[in-house]
Tab-separated table of C-alpha atoms in Angstrom:
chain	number	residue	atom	x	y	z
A	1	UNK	CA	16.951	-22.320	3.757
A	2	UNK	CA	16.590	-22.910	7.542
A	3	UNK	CA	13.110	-21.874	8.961
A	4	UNK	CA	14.474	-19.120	11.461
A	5	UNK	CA	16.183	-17.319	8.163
A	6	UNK	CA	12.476	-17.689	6.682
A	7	UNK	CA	11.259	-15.715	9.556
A	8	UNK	CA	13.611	-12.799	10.102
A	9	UNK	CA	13.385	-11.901	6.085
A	10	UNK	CA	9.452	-12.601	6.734
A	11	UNK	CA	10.041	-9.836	9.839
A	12	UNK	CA	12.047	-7.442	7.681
A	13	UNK	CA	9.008	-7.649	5.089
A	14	UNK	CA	6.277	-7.184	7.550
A	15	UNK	CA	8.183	-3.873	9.736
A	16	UNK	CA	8.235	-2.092	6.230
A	17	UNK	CA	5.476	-2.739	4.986
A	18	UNK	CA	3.192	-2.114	7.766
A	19	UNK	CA	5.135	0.921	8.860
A	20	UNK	CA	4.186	2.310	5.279
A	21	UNK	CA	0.832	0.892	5.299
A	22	UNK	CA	-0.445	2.518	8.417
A	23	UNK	CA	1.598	6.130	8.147
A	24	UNK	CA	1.102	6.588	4.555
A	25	UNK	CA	-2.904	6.226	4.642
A	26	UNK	CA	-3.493	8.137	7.992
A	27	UNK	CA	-2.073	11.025	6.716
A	28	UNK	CA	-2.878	10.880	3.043
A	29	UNK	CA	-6.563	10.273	4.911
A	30	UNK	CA	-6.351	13.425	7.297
A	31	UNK	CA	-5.183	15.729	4.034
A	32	UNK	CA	-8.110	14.268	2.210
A	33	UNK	CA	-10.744	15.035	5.363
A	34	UNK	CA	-9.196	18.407	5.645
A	35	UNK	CA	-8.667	20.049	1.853
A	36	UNK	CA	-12.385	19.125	1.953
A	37	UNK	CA	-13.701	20.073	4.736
A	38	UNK	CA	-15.177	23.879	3.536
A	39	UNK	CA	-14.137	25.729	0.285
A	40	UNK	CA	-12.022	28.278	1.748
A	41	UNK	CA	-10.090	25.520	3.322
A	42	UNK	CA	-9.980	23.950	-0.404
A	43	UNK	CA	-8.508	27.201	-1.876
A	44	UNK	CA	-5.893	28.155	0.308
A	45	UNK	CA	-4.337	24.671	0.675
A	46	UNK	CA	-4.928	23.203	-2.897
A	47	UNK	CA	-1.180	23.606	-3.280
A	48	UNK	CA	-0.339	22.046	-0.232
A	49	UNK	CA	-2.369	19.319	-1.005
A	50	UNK	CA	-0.757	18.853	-4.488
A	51	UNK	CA	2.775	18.340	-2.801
A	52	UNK	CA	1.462	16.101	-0.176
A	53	UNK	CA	0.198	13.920	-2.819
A	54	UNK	CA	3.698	13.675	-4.246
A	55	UNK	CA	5.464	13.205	-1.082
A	56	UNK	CA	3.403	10.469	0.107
A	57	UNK	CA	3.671	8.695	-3.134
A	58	UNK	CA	7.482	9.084	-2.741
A	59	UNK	CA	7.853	8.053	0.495
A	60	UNK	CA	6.077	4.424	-0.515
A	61	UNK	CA	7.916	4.184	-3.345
A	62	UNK	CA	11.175	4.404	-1.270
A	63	UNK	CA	9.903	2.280	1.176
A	64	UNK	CA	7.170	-1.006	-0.557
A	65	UNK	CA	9.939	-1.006	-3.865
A	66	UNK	CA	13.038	-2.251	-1.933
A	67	UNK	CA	10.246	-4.742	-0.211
A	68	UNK	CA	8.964	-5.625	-3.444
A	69	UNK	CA	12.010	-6.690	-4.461
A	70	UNK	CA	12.756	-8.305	-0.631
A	71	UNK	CA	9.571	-10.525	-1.356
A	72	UNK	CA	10.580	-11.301	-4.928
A	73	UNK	CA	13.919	-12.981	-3.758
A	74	UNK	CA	12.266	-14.572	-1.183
A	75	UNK	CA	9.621	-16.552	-3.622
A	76	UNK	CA	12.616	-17.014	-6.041
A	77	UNK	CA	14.296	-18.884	-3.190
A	78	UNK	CA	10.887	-20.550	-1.654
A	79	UNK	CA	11.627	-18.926	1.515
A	80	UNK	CA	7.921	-17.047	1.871
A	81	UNK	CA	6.002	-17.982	5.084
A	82	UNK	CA	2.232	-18.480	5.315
A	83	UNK	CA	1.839	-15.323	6.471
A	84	UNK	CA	3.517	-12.935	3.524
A	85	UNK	CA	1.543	-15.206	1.126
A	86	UNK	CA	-1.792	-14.173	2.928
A	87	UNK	CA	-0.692	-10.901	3.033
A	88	UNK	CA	0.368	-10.583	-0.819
A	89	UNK	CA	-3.041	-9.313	-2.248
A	90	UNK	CA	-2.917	-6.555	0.265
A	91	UNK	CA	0.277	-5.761	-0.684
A	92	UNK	CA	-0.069	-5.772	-4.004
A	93	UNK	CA	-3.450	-3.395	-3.470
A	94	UNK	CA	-1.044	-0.738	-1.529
A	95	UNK	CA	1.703	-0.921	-4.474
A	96	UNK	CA	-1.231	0.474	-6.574
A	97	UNK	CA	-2.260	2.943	-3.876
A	98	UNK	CA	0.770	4.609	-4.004
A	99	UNK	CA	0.931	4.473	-8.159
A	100	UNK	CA	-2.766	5.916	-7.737
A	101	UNK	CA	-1.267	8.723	-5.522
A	102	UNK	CA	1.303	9.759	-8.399
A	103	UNK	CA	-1.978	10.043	-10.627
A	104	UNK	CA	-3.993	11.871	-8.635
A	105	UNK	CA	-1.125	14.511	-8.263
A	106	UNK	CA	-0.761	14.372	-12.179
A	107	UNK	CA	-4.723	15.452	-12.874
A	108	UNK	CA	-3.560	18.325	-10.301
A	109	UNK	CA	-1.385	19.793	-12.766
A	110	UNK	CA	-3.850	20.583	-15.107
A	111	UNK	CA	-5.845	22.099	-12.603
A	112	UNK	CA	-8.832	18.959	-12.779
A	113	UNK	CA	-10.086	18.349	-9.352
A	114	UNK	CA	-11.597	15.256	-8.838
A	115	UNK	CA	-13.510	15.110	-5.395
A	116	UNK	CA	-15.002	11.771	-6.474
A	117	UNK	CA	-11.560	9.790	-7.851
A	118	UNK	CA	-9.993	11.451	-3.641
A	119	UNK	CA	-12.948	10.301	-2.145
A	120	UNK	CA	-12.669	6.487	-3.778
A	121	UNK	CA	-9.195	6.700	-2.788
A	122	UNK	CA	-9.746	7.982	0.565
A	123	UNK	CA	-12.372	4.573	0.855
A	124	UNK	CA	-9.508	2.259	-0.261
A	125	UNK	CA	-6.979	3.170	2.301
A	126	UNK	CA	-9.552	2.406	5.013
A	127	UNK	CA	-10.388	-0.932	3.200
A	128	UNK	CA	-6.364	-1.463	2.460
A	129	UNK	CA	-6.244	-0.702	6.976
A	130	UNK	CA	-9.246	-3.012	7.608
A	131	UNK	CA	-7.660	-5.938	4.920
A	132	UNK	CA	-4.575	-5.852	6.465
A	133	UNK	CA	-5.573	-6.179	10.197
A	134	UNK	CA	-8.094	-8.894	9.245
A	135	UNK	CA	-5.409	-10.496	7.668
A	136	UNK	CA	-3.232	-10.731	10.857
A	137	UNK	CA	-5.559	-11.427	12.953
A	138	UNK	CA	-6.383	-14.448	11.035
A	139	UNK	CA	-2.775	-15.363	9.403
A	140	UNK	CA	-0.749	-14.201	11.780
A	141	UNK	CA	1.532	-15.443	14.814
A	142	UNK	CA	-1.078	-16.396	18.299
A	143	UNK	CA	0.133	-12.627	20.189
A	144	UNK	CA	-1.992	-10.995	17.043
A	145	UNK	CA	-5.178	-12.894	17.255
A	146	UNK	CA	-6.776	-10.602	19.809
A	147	UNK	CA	-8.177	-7.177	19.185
A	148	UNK	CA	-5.807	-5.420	20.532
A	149	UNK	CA	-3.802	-5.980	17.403
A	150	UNK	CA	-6.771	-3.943	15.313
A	151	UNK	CA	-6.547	-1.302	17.934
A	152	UNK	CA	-3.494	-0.540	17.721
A	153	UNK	CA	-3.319	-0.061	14.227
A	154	UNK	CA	-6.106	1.603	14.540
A	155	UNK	CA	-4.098	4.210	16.398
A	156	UNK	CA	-1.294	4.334	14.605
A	157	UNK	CA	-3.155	5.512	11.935
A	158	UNK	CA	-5.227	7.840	14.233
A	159	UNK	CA	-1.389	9.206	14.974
A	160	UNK	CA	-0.135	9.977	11.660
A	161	UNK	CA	-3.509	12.435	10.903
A	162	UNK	CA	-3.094	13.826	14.409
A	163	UNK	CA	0.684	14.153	13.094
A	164	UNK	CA	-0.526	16.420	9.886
A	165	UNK	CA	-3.348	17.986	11.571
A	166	UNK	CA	-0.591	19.157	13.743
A	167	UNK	CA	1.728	20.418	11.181
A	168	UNK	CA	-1.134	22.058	9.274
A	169	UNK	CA	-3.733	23.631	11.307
A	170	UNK	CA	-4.026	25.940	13.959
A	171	UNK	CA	-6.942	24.502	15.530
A	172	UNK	CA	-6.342	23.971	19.081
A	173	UNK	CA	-9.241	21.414	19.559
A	174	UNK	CA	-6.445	18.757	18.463
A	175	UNK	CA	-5.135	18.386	22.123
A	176	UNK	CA	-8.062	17.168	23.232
A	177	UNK	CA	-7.878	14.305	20.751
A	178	UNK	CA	-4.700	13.927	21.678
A	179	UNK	CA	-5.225	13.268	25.185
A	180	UNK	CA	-7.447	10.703	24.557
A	181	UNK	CA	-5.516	8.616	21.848
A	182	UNK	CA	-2.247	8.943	24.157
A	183	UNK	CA	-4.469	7.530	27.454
A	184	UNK	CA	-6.083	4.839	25.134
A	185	UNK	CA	-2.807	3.540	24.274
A	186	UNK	CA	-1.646	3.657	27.673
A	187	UNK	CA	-4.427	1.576	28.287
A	188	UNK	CA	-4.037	-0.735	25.466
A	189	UNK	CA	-0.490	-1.758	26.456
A	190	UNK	CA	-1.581	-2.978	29.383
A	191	UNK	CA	-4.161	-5.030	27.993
A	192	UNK	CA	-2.090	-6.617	25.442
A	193	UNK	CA	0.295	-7.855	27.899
A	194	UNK	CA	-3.448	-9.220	29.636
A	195	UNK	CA	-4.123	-11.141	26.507
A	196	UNK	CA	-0.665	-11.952	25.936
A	197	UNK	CA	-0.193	-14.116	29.526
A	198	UNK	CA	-3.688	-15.744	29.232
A	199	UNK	CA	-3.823	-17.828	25.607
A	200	UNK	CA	-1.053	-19.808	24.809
A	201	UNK	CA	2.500	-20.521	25.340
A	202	UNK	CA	3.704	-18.756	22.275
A	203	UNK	CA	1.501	-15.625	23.644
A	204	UNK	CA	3.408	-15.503	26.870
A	205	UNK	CA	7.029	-16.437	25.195
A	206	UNK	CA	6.066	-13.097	23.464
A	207	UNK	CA	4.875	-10.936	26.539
A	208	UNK	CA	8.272	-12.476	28.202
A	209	UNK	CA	10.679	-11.370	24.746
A	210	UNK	CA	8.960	-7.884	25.440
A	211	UNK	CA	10.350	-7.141	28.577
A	212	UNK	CA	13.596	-8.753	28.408
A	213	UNK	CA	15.255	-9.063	24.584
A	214	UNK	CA	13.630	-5.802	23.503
A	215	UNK	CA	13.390	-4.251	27.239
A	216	UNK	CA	15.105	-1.127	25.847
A	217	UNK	CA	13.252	-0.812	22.939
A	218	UNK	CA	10.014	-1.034	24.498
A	219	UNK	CA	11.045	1.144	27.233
A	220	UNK	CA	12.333	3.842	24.816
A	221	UNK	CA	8.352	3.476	22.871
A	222	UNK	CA	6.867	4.070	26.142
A	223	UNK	CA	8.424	7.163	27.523
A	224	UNK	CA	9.166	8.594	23.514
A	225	UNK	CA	5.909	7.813	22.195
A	226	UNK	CA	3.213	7.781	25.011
A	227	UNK	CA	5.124	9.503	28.259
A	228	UNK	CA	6.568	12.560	27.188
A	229	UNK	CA	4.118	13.505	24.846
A	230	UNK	CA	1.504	12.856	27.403
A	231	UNK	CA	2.999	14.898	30.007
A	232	UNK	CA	3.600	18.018	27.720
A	233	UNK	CA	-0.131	17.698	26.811
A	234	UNK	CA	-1.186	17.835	30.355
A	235	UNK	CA	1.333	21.005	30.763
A	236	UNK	CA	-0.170	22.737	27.657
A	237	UNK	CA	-3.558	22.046	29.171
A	238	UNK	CA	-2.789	24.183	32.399
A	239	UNK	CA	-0.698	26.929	30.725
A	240	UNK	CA	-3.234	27.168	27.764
A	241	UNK	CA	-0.266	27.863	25.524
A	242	UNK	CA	-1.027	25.065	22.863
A	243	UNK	CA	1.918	24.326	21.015
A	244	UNK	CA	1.931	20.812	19.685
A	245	UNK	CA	4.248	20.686	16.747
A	246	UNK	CA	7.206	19.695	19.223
A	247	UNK	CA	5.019	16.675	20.155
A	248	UNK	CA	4.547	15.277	16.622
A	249	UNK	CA	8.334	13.951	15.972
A	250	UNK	CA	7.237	11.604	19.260
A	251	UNK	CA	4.169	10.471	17.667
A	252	UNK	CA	6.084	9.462	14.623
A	253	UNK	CA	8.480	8.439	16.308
A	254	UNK	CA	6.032	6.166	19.069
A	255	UNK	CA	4.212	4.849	16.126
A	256	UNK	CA	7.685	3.357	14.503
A	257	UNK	CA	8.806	1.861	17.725
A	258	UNK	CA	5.280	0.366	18.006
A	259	UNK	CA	5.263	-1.496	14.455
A	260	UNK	CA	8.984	-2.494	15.206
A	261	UNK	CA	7.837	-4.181	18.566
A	262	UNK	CA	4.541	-5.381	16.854
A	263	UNK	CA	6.500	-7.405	14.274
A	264	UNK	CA	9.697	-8.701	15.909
A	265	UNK	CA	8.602	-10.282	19.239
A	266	UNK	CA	6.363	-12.009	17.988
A	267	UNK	CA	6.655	-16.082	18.310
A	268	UNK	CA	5.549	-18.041	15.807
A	269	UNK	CA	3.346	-21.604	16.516
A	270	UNK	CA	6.096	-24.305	17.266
């Protein structure tokens, strides 16, 4: 099986996976911070919380199982790369995440709350996030050994609570966050392509790939998931007529485009 075959499966593997990783635990991470953050909140959205449980769980089961099965074809056949084999523990540990997701939405139905068993699971989607960024950084392709590979994961998952805080609370404090995250990653795009031009040849072949094989791509993440969303934050600001739930389709949407262009431009060592 010739190397570059290797690599796009390898891609394929990666996209999915992290996609799930990161969305998956920032919002199952924001529900958990806010169905405990007072008792009244608690009782009015214990429901809620019940049926976010499920869909979560559902949504990584549609996504990590056709994966699963991706990677088990792919040892079968030899074909894994040095980086899915690094990355198979933490895999593995997210596959029983989302199993541990269907459970705690079982205990729900006989009305047992466990605080402690969401708060342990709370703690291992930031270890699963930490893992799998230490992981790349280490494992991965030379354009993800710099930090702004942990940042931006970082904010991806920042975006998907931001994305249910949106969808679930009133509290108009969120734009403020929002302003920040959206100028941050402004920021950090620029600073990747910094890091990208200065360490090696395989760093710049993927700064170059950027802005030329996935011009379109990139240009659609920039004014989808950073530009429009910023500007309509600034407009809310001056009109004081905070209405955010139109923006949270372009977070999700951003934050898609972003793992997509994480994964596939990268260049591998020669």
């Amino acid at each position: 099986m010739s190397h570059n075959y290797q690599e796009r499966l390898a891609k394929i593997w990666l996209f999915f996976y992290s996609s799930a990783l990161v969305l998956i635990s920032g919002i199952y991470l924001a529900a958990f911070v806010y169905s405990y953050s007072s008792e009244w909140i608690l009782a009015s959205f214990y429901s809620v919380y019940q049926e976010i449980l499920l869909y979560l769980a559902g949504a990584g089961t549609f996504i990590v199982v056709p994966v699963w099965f991706l990677y088990q074809q792919q040892k079968k056949k030899q074909s894994l790369i040095d980086l899915q084999k690094a990355l198979l523990s933490n895999f593995n540990l997210f596959l029983i995440f989302v199993f541990g997701l269907y459970l705690l939405y079982s205990i729900r139905q006989f009305d047992v709350t466990l605080r402690l068993a969401d708060l342990i699971w709370a703690l291992f989607a930031v270890y699963l996030i930490y893992a799998f960024q230490s992981r790349l950084r280490q494992h991965g392709y030379p354009a993800w050994q710099n930090v702004t590979t942990t940042v931006t994961l970082m904010l991806g998952v920042l975006k998907a609570a931001i994305f249910f805080f949106i969808w679930v609370s009133a509290d108009k404090t969120i734009i403020y966050v929002l302003l920040v995250l959206l100028l941050t990653e402004l920021f950090i795009v620029f600073l990747k392509f910094a890091m990208l031009n200065r360490f090696s040849q395989e760093t710049r072949q993927t700064g170059r790939i950027l802005l030329t094989d996935y011009s379109f791509l990139f240009g659609s993440r920039l004014i989808l998931g950073i530009f429009i969303p910023l500007v309509y934050t600034f407009y809310q600001l001056f009109t004081g007529n905070v209405q955010l739930r139109f923006l949270a389709i372009f977070l999700l949407i951003g934050e898609i485009l972003e793992r997509y262009l994480f994964v596939y431009p990268a260049v591998p060592v020669e």
